[in-house]
Amino acid sequence: MLELKDVHVVHKARSGGVFSRDRVHALTAADLVVAPGETVGVVGESGCGKSTLAKVLVGLQRPTSGTVSFRGRDLWTLKERERRELIGSSVGMIFQDPSTALNRRLPVRQVLRDPLNVHNRGTAAQREARVRELLELVGLPASAADALPSQLSGGQRQRVAVARALALEPELVVADEPTSALDVSVRAQILNLLLDLKSRLGLAVVFISHDIQTVRRMSDRVVTMYLGRIVEQTPAQSVPLGARHPYTRALFSATPGLISPINPIPLVGVVPSATKPPSGCPFRTRCWRADDICAAEWPLARAEAGHLFHCHHPVAAGATDLELIQERV
């Protein structure tokens, strides 16, 4: 459905003054395919490029280089109107904070009608009927249509944001940290709603989150990002023990579980800057397995049993966290 090939996004750095030549490498050589009906989870530390990837996927960010194709059509070779019609009607996005994602001055009815108005979907009566249908779909009462976003709870606002993303019956929904601004008690409701809607509507979903356990639960495939690069793509049922990249293992080892104790794999060394990324593998400055070849060249993708990873010295499949901690020491 959606494919990224060798996508780079480079920004001018905000710091350093007017004449600074520093550049932020927000996304580097990104290759990703999203299939119809698939849920792809994206994890990584803050600043690793997850939100930039989301913006590229929905056509909000033009790549510095590389191609973004939807249904075989290169988005950035299309005219603006064609791109808006293709992506606007086929891809929905759920933003991180519903308090800022929704116009505070517009009632919910208008928020949900806007996509229908922009894309000229149906008559006025049909648009009004669609608003009622969307509210019912996300579990909100019909009376919510007359409310302003400020009159709703955080969970209700995020349900409105989900409804807006679904207004044009998209094939793909990109959810960028959709529960990070919500209370813990409300997060489960929104996640269950997304799972239910995916099942009922047959949606493809790209789910971006810091909550690694949630990503594993929600996804068919887990994509790990580090310093603007996609370093591993793993079937969700295989993580964490089946992951092969040292960074993926370290990331999952530091995540608390309900039953198993936490045995974080310690990472030491310099955390690199996105303005001056290190040569070769960007994780080498913190990786206990790094050697000269890691500094010399970026590892080519290796595919093994449904995995795709970039690493010169991958972790053995099935290795426990304790074994890796002992190896690290």
Short mmCIF file of C-alpha atoms in Angstrom, two decimals:
data_model
loop_
_atom_site.label_atom_id
_atom_site.label_comp_id
_atom_site.label_asym_id
_atom_site.label_seq_id
_atom_site.Cartn_x
_atom_site.Cartn_y
_atom_site.Cartn_z
CA MET A 1 0.00 0.00 0.00
CA LEU A 2 2.65 2.50 1.09
CA GLU A 3 6.38 2.31 0.40
CA LEU A 4 9.39 4.42 1.36
CA LYS A 5 12.62 3.96 -0.60
CA ASP A 6 15.90 5.50 0.60
CA VAL A 7 14.10 8.47 2.17
CA HIS A 8 16.21 11.23 3.73
CA VAL A 9 14.92 14.27 5.63
CA VAL A 10 17.47 16.95 6.53
CA HIS A 11 16.51 20.16 8.36
CA LYS A 12 18.44 23.34 9.03
CA ALA A 13 19.39 23.38 12.72
CA ARG A 14 17.46 25.91 14.84
CA SER A 15 20.50 26.65 17.00
CA GLY A 16 23.76 28.19 15.90
CA GLY A 17 22.55 31.53 14.54
CA VAL A 18 21.42 32.82 11.16
CA PHE A 19 24.63 31.86 9.36
CA SER A 20 24.96 28.39 10.86
CA ARG A 21 25.45 25.55 8.40
CA ASP A 22 24.46 22.82 10.84
CA ARG A 23 21.91 20.35 9.54
CA VAL A 24 19.72 17.93 11.47
CA HIS A 25 19.56 14.48 9.88
CA ALA A 26 16.00 13.68 10.99
CA LEU A 27 15.60 10.66 8.73
CA THR A 28 18.33 8.75 6.91
CA ALA A 29 18.00 6.08 4.20
CA ALA A 30 14.56 4.95 5.41
CA ASP A 31 13.10 1.90 3.65
CA LEU A 32 9.65 0.77 4.77
CA VAL A 33 6.64 -1.04 3.31
CA VAL A 34 3.16 -1.01 4.85
CA ALA A 35 0.82 -3.73 3.55
CA PRO A 36 -3.00 -3.50 3.48
CA GLY A 37 -4.53 -4.41 6.85
CA GLU A 38 -1.14 -4.55 8.60
CA THR A 39 -0.25 -2.80 11.86
CA VAL A 40 3.33 -1.55 12.00
CA GLY A 41 4.60 -0.37 15.38
CA VAL A 42 7.45 2.14 15.53
CA VAL A 43 9.62 2.47 18.67
CA GLY A 44 12.74 4.36 19.66
CA GLU A 45 14.08 7.05 21.98
CA SER A 46 12.93 10.67 21.83
CA GLY A 47 14.48 12.45 18.87
CA CYS A 48 15.08 9.29 16.83
CA GLY A 49 12.85 10.43 13.94
CA LYS A 50 9.52 8.72 14.71
CA SER A 51 7.38 11.83 14.23
CA THR A 52 9.31 12.82 11.10
CA LEU A 53 8.61 9.36 9.71
CA ALA A 54 4.90 9.84 10.48
CA LYS A 55 4.81 13.18 8.66
CA VAL A 56 6.53 11.64 5.63
CA LEU A 57 4.01 8.79 5.56
CA VAL A 58 1.02 11.15 5.42
CA GLY A 59 2.56 13.63 2.98
CA LEU A 60 3.05 16.47 5.50
CA GLN A 61 6.84 16.36 5.13
CA ARG A 62 8.55 16.38 1.76
CA PRO A 63 11.68 14.21 1.78
CA THR A 64 15.01 15.81 0.99
CA SER A 65 15.61 12.78 -1.23
CA GLY A 66 14.10 9.36 -1.86
CA THR A 67 10.61 8.30 -2.91
CA VAL A 68 7.29 7.87 -1.10
CA SER A 69 4.77 5.79 -3.04
CA PHE A 70 1.10 5.18 -2.26
CA ARG A 71 -0.61 2.48 -4.33
CA GLY A 72 2.34 2.66 -6.72
CA ARG A 73 2.16 6.43 -7.28
CA ASP A 74 5.09 8.63 -6.26
CA LEU A 75 3.51 11.31 -4.05
CA TRP A 76 6.01 14.05 -4.78
CA THR A 77 5.82 13.79 -8.56
CA LEU A 78 2.07 14.48 -8.38
CA LYS A 79 0.56 17.93 -8.57
CA GLU A 80 -0.44 19.36 -5.19
CA ARG A 81 -4.16 18.87 -5.86
CA GLU A 82 -3.64 15.25 -6.96
CA ARG A 83 -1.50 14.51 -3.91
CA ARG A 84 -4.07 16.09 -1.59
CA GLU A 85 -6.88 14.06 -3.12
CA LEU A 86 -4.92 10.79 -3.01
CA ILE A 87 -3.48 11.07 0.48
CA GLY A 88 -6.18 13.22 2.05
CA SER A 89 -8.93 10.73 1.26
CA SER A 90 -6.92 7.52 1.80
CA VAL A 91 -4.76 8.25 4.85
CA GLY A 92 -5.84 9.55 8.26
CA MET A 93 -3.63 10.79 11.08
CA ILE A 94 -4.13 10.83 14.84
CA PHE A 95 -1.88 13.39 16.50
CA GLN A 96 -0.19 13.17 19.87
CA ASP A 97 -2.10 15.75 21.91
CA PRO A 98 -5.87 16.12 21.29
CA SER A 99 -5.85 19.45 23.15
CA THR A 100 -3.78 21.06 20.37
CA ALA A 101 -4.85 18.85 17.46
CA LEU A 102 -8.48 20.05 17.59
CA ASN A 103 -9.57 23.62 16.89
CA ARG A 104 -10.79 24.91 20.26
CA ARG A 105 -13.20 27.38 18.64
CA LEU A 106 -15.11 24.84 16.57
CA PRO A 107 -17.79 22.48 17.88
CA VAL A 108 -17.19 18.78 17.38
CA ARG A 109 -19.75 18.71 14.57
CA GLN A 110 -17.67 21.16 12.53
CA VAL A 111 -14.40 19.37 13.38
CA LEU A 112 -15.79 16.15 11.91
CA ARG A 113 -17.46 17.85 8.94
CA ASP A 114 -14.31 19.66 7.82
CA PRO A 115 -12.71 16.68 6.02
CA LEU A 116 -16.04 15.98 4.30
CA ASN A 117 -16.35 19.61 3.23
CA VAL A 118 -12.79 19.85 1.92
CA HIS A 119 -13.17 16.70 -0.18
CA ASN A 120 -16.78 17.43 -1.23
CA ARG A 121 -18.19 14.20 0.19
CA GLY A 122 -21.99 13.93 -0.10
CA THR A 123 -24.76 16.45 0.46
CA ALA A 124 -25.22 18.56 3.59
CA ALA A 125 -27.68 16.00 4.97
CA GLN A 126 -25.30 13.12 4.21
CA ARG A 127 -22.43 14.92 5.93
CA GLU A 128 -24.56 15.46 9.01
CA ALA A 129 -25.48 11.78 8.99
CA ARG A 130 -21.80 10.88 8.69
CA VAL A 131 -21.01 13.00 11.77
CA ARG A 132 -23.58 11.04 13.79
CA GLU A 133 -22.19 7.78 12.43
CA LEU A 134 -18.61 8.73 13.37
CA LEU A 135 -19.60 9.68 16.92
CA GLU A 136 -21.34 6.33 17.33
CA LEU A 137 -18.35 4.54 15.85
CA VAL A 138 -15.98 5.90 18.50
CA GLY A 139 -18.43 5.50 21.38
CA LEU A 140 -19.49 9.13 21.91
CA PRO A 141 -23.09 10.29 22.43
CA ALA A 142 -24.83 12.31 19.71
CA SER A 143 -24.92 15.29 22.08
CA ALA A 144 -21.13 15.56 21.82
CA ALA A 145 -21.57 17.07 18.36
CA ASP A 146 -22.57 20.41 19.89
CA ALA A 147 -19.73 20.53 22.43
CA LEU A 148 -16.49 22.45 22.10
CA PRO A 149 -13.28 20.40 22.59
CA SER A 150 -12.63 22.24 25.87
CA GLN A 151 -15.93 20.88 27.23
CA LEU A 152 -14.80 17.28 26.73
CA SER A 153 -12.42 15.12 28.76
CA GLY A 154 -9.02 14.17 27.38
CA GLY A 155 -10.23 10.71 26.42
CA GLN A 156 -13.31 12.12 24.69
CA ARG A 157 -11.18 14.61 22.75
CA GLN A 158 -8.94 11.80 21.54
CA ARG A 159 -12.03 9.84 20.45
CA VAL A 160 -13.02 12.90 18.40
CA ALA A 161 -9.51 12.94 16.90
CA VAL A 162 -9.88 9.25 15.99
CA ALA A 163 -13.30 9.95 14.45
CA ARG A 164 -11.87 12.79 12.37
CA ALA A 165 -9.07 10.52 11.11
CA LEU A 166 -11.74 8.03 9.98
CA ALA A 167 -14.11 10.58 8.43
CA LEU A 168 -13.16 9.82 4.81
CA GLU A 169 -12.96 6.03 5.30
CA PRO A 170 -9.17 5.83 4.88
CA GLU A 171 -7.23 2.67 4.10
CA LEU A 172 -4.36 3.67 6.40
CA VAL A 173 -4.26 5.45 9.76
CA VAL A 174 -1.01 6.84 11.20
CA ALA A 175 -1.19 7.25 14.99
CA ASP A 176 1.65 9.34 16.42
CA GLU A 177 1.83 8.73 20.18
CA PRO A 178 -2.00 8.73 20.38
CA THR A 179 -2.14 8.00 24.13
CA SER A 180 0.92 9.82 25.52
CA ALA A 181 -1.11 12.86 26.68
CA LEU A 182 -3.79 10.76 28.40
CA ASP A 183 -4.15 9.35 31.90
CA VAL A 184 -3.21 5.70 32.32
CA SER A 185 -6.85 4.74 32.97
CA VAL A 186 -7.94 6.31 29.67
CA ARG A 187 -5.11 4.90 27.54
CA ALA A 188 -6.50 1.37 27.61
CA GLN A 189 -9.87 2.64 26.36
CA ILE A 190 -8.31 4.39 23.36
CA LEU A 191 -6.04 1.44 22.54
CA ASN A 192 -8.96 -1.00 22.71
CA LEU A 193 -10.95 1.37 20.49
CA LEU A 194 -8.15 1.39 17.89
CA LEU A 195 -7.90 -2.41 17.97
CA ASP A 196 -11.67 -2.72 17.55
CA LEU A 197 -11.79 -0.24 14.66
CA LYS A 198 -8.86 -1.92 12.91
CA SER A 199 -10.66 -5.26 13.12
CA ARG A 200 -14.05 -3.92 12.01
CA LEU A 201 -12.84 -1.61 9.24
CA GLY A 202 -9.82 -3.59 7.97
CA LEU A 203 -7.48 -0.65 8.45
CA ALA A 204 -3.74 -0.62 8.01
CA VAL A 205 -2.17 1.20 10.98
CA VAL A 206 1.22 2.72 11.69
CA PHE A 207 1.37 3.00 15.49
CA ILE A 208 4.13 5.15 16.97
CA SER A 209 4.75 5.07 20.70
CA HIS A 210 7.30 5.19 23.52
CA ASP A 211 5.34 2.44 25.25
CA ILE A 212 7.12 -0.61 23.90
CA GLN A 213 4.83 -3.17 25.52
CA THR A 214 1.82 -1.47 23.95
CA VAL A 215 3.48 -1.47 20.53
CA ARG A 216 4.13 -5.20 20.84
CA ARG A 217 0.50 -5.81 21.75
CA MET A 218 -0.92 -3.61 18.98
CA SER A 219 1.37 -4.55 16.09
CA ASP A 220 2.09 -7.24 13.55
CA ARG A 221 5.61 -5.90 13.01
CA VAL A 222 7.86 -3.76 15.20
CA VAL A 223 10.18 -1.18 13.60
CA THR A 224 13.07 0.09 15.73
CA MET A 225 14.57 3.51 14.99
CA TYR A 226 17.82 5.02 16.22
CA LEU A 227 19.15 8.48 15.34
CA GLY A 228 16.98 8.81 12.23
CA ARG A 229 17.64 5.31 10.90
CA ILE A 230 15.47 2.21 10.82
CA VAL A 231 17.82 -0.33 12.37
CA GLU A 232 15.50 -3.35 12.65
CA GLN A 233 12.09 -4.68 11.60
CA THR A 234 10.89 -7.65 13.65
CA PRO A 235 7.66 -9.71 13.74
CA ALA A 236 5.87 -8.61 16.93
CA GLN A 237 5.58 -12.16 18.26
CA SER A 238 9.38 -12.50 18.08
CA VAL A 239 10.28 -9.58 20.35
CA PRO A 240 12.14 -9.24 22.55
CA LEU A 241 14.13 -12.51 22.56
CA GLY A 242 13.98 -12.90 18.79
CA ALA A 243 15.27 -9.39 18.07
CA ARG A 244 18.76 -9.35 16.54
CA HIS A 245 19.92 -5.73 16.82
CA PRO A 246 21.71 -4.86 20.10
CA TYR A 247 19.77 -1.59 20.39
CA THR A 248 16.38 -3.32 20.11
CA ARG A 249 17.40 -5.77 22.84
CA ALA A 250 18.64 -2.95 25.10
CA LEU A 251 15.43 -0.98 24.50
CA PHE A 252 13.16 -3.88 25.41
CA SER A 253 15.30 -4.93 28.36
CA ALA A 254 14.64 -1.58 30.04
CA THR A 255 10.86 -1.92 29.71
CA PRO A 256 8.97 -3.09 32.81
CA GLY A 257 6.67 -6.08 32.46
CA LEU A 258 3.85 -7.35 34.67
CA ILE A 259 5.55 -10.63 35.58
CA SER A 260 9.20 -10.74 34.58
CA PRO A 261 11.76 -8.58 36.46
CA ILE A 262 13.64 -5.77 34.72
CA ASN A 263 17.21 -6.61 33.69
CA PRO A 264 18.26 -3.56 31.68
CA ILE A 265 21.26 -3.99 29.44
CA PRO A 266 23.52 -1.03 30.36
CA LEU A 267 24.48 1.35 27.57
CA VAL A 268 27.50 3.56 28.11
CA GLY A 269 29.38 5.89 25.83
CA VAL A 270 28.60 9.07 23.94
CA VAL A 271 25.03 9.70 22.79
CA PRO A 272 25.56 11.08 19.26
CA SER A 273 24.00 14.25 17.87
CA ALA A 274 21.64 14.28 14.89
CA THR A 275 23.53 17.31 13.56
CA LYS A 276 26.80 15.36 13.42
CA PRO A 277 25.94 11.66 13.26
CA PRO A 278 28.88 9.26 13.63
CA SER A 279 30.34 7.40 10.68
CA GLY A 280 29.25 3.85 9.95
CA CYS A 281 26.62 2.52 12.36
CA PRO A 282 25.19 5.36 14.50
CA PHE A 283 24.73 3.02 17.49
CA ARG A 284 28.41 2.08 17.63
CA THR A 285 29.25 4.79 20.20
CA ARG A 286 27.06 2.98 22.76
CA CYS A 287 27.26 -0.62 21.52
CA TRP A 288 29.31 -3.20 23.40
CA ARG A 289 29.84 -5.23 20.20
CA ALA A 290 31.20 -2.38 18.05
CA ASP A 291 34.56 -2.65 16.34
CA ASP A 292 36.44 -0.99 13.48
CA ILE A 293 34.09 -2.19 10.75
CA CYS A 294 31.14 -0.62 12.61
CA ALA A 295 32.92 2.73 12.45
CA ALA A 296 33.87 2.29 8.80
CA GLU A 297 30.57 1.47 7.11
CA TRP A 298 26.81 1.36 7.62
CA PRO A 299 25.78 -2.32 7.69
CA LEU A 300 23.67 -3.50 4.80
CA ALA A 301 20.26 -4.98 5.56
CA ARG A 302 20.24 -8.65 6.53
CA ALA A 303 17.09 -10.73 6.32
CA GLU A 304 16.57 -13.84 8.45
CA ALA A 305 13.26 -15.61 9.15
CA GLY A 306 11.06 -12.57 8.77
CA HIS A 307 13.56 -10.20 10.37
CA LEU A 308 15.30 -7.31 8.65
CA PHE A 309 18.17 -5.68 10.53
CA HIS A 310 21.25 -3.54 10.00
CA CYS A 311 24.06 -4.85 12.17
CA HIS A 312 27.59 -6.18 11.59
CA HIS A 313 27.49 -8.19 14.84
CA PRO A 314 23.86 -9.16 15.58
CA VAL A 315 22.74 -10.71 18.83
CA ALA A 316 22.04 -14.44 18.74
CA ALA A 317 18.34 -15.24 18.46
CA GLY A 318 17.02 -16.40 21.82
CA ALA A 319 19.83 -14.91 23.90
CA THR A 320 18.50 -13.81 27.30
CA ASP A 321 18.94 -10.35 28.78
CA LEU A 322 21.13 -11.82 31.53
CA GLU A 323 23.42 -13.40 28.95
CA LEU A 324 23.75 -10.07 27.14
CA ILE A 325 24.37 -8.20 30.40
CA GLN A 326 27.18 -10.64 31.25
CA GLU A 327 28.56 -10.22 27.73
CA ARG A 328 28.36 -6.43 28.13
CA VAL A 329 30.27 -6.58 31.42
#
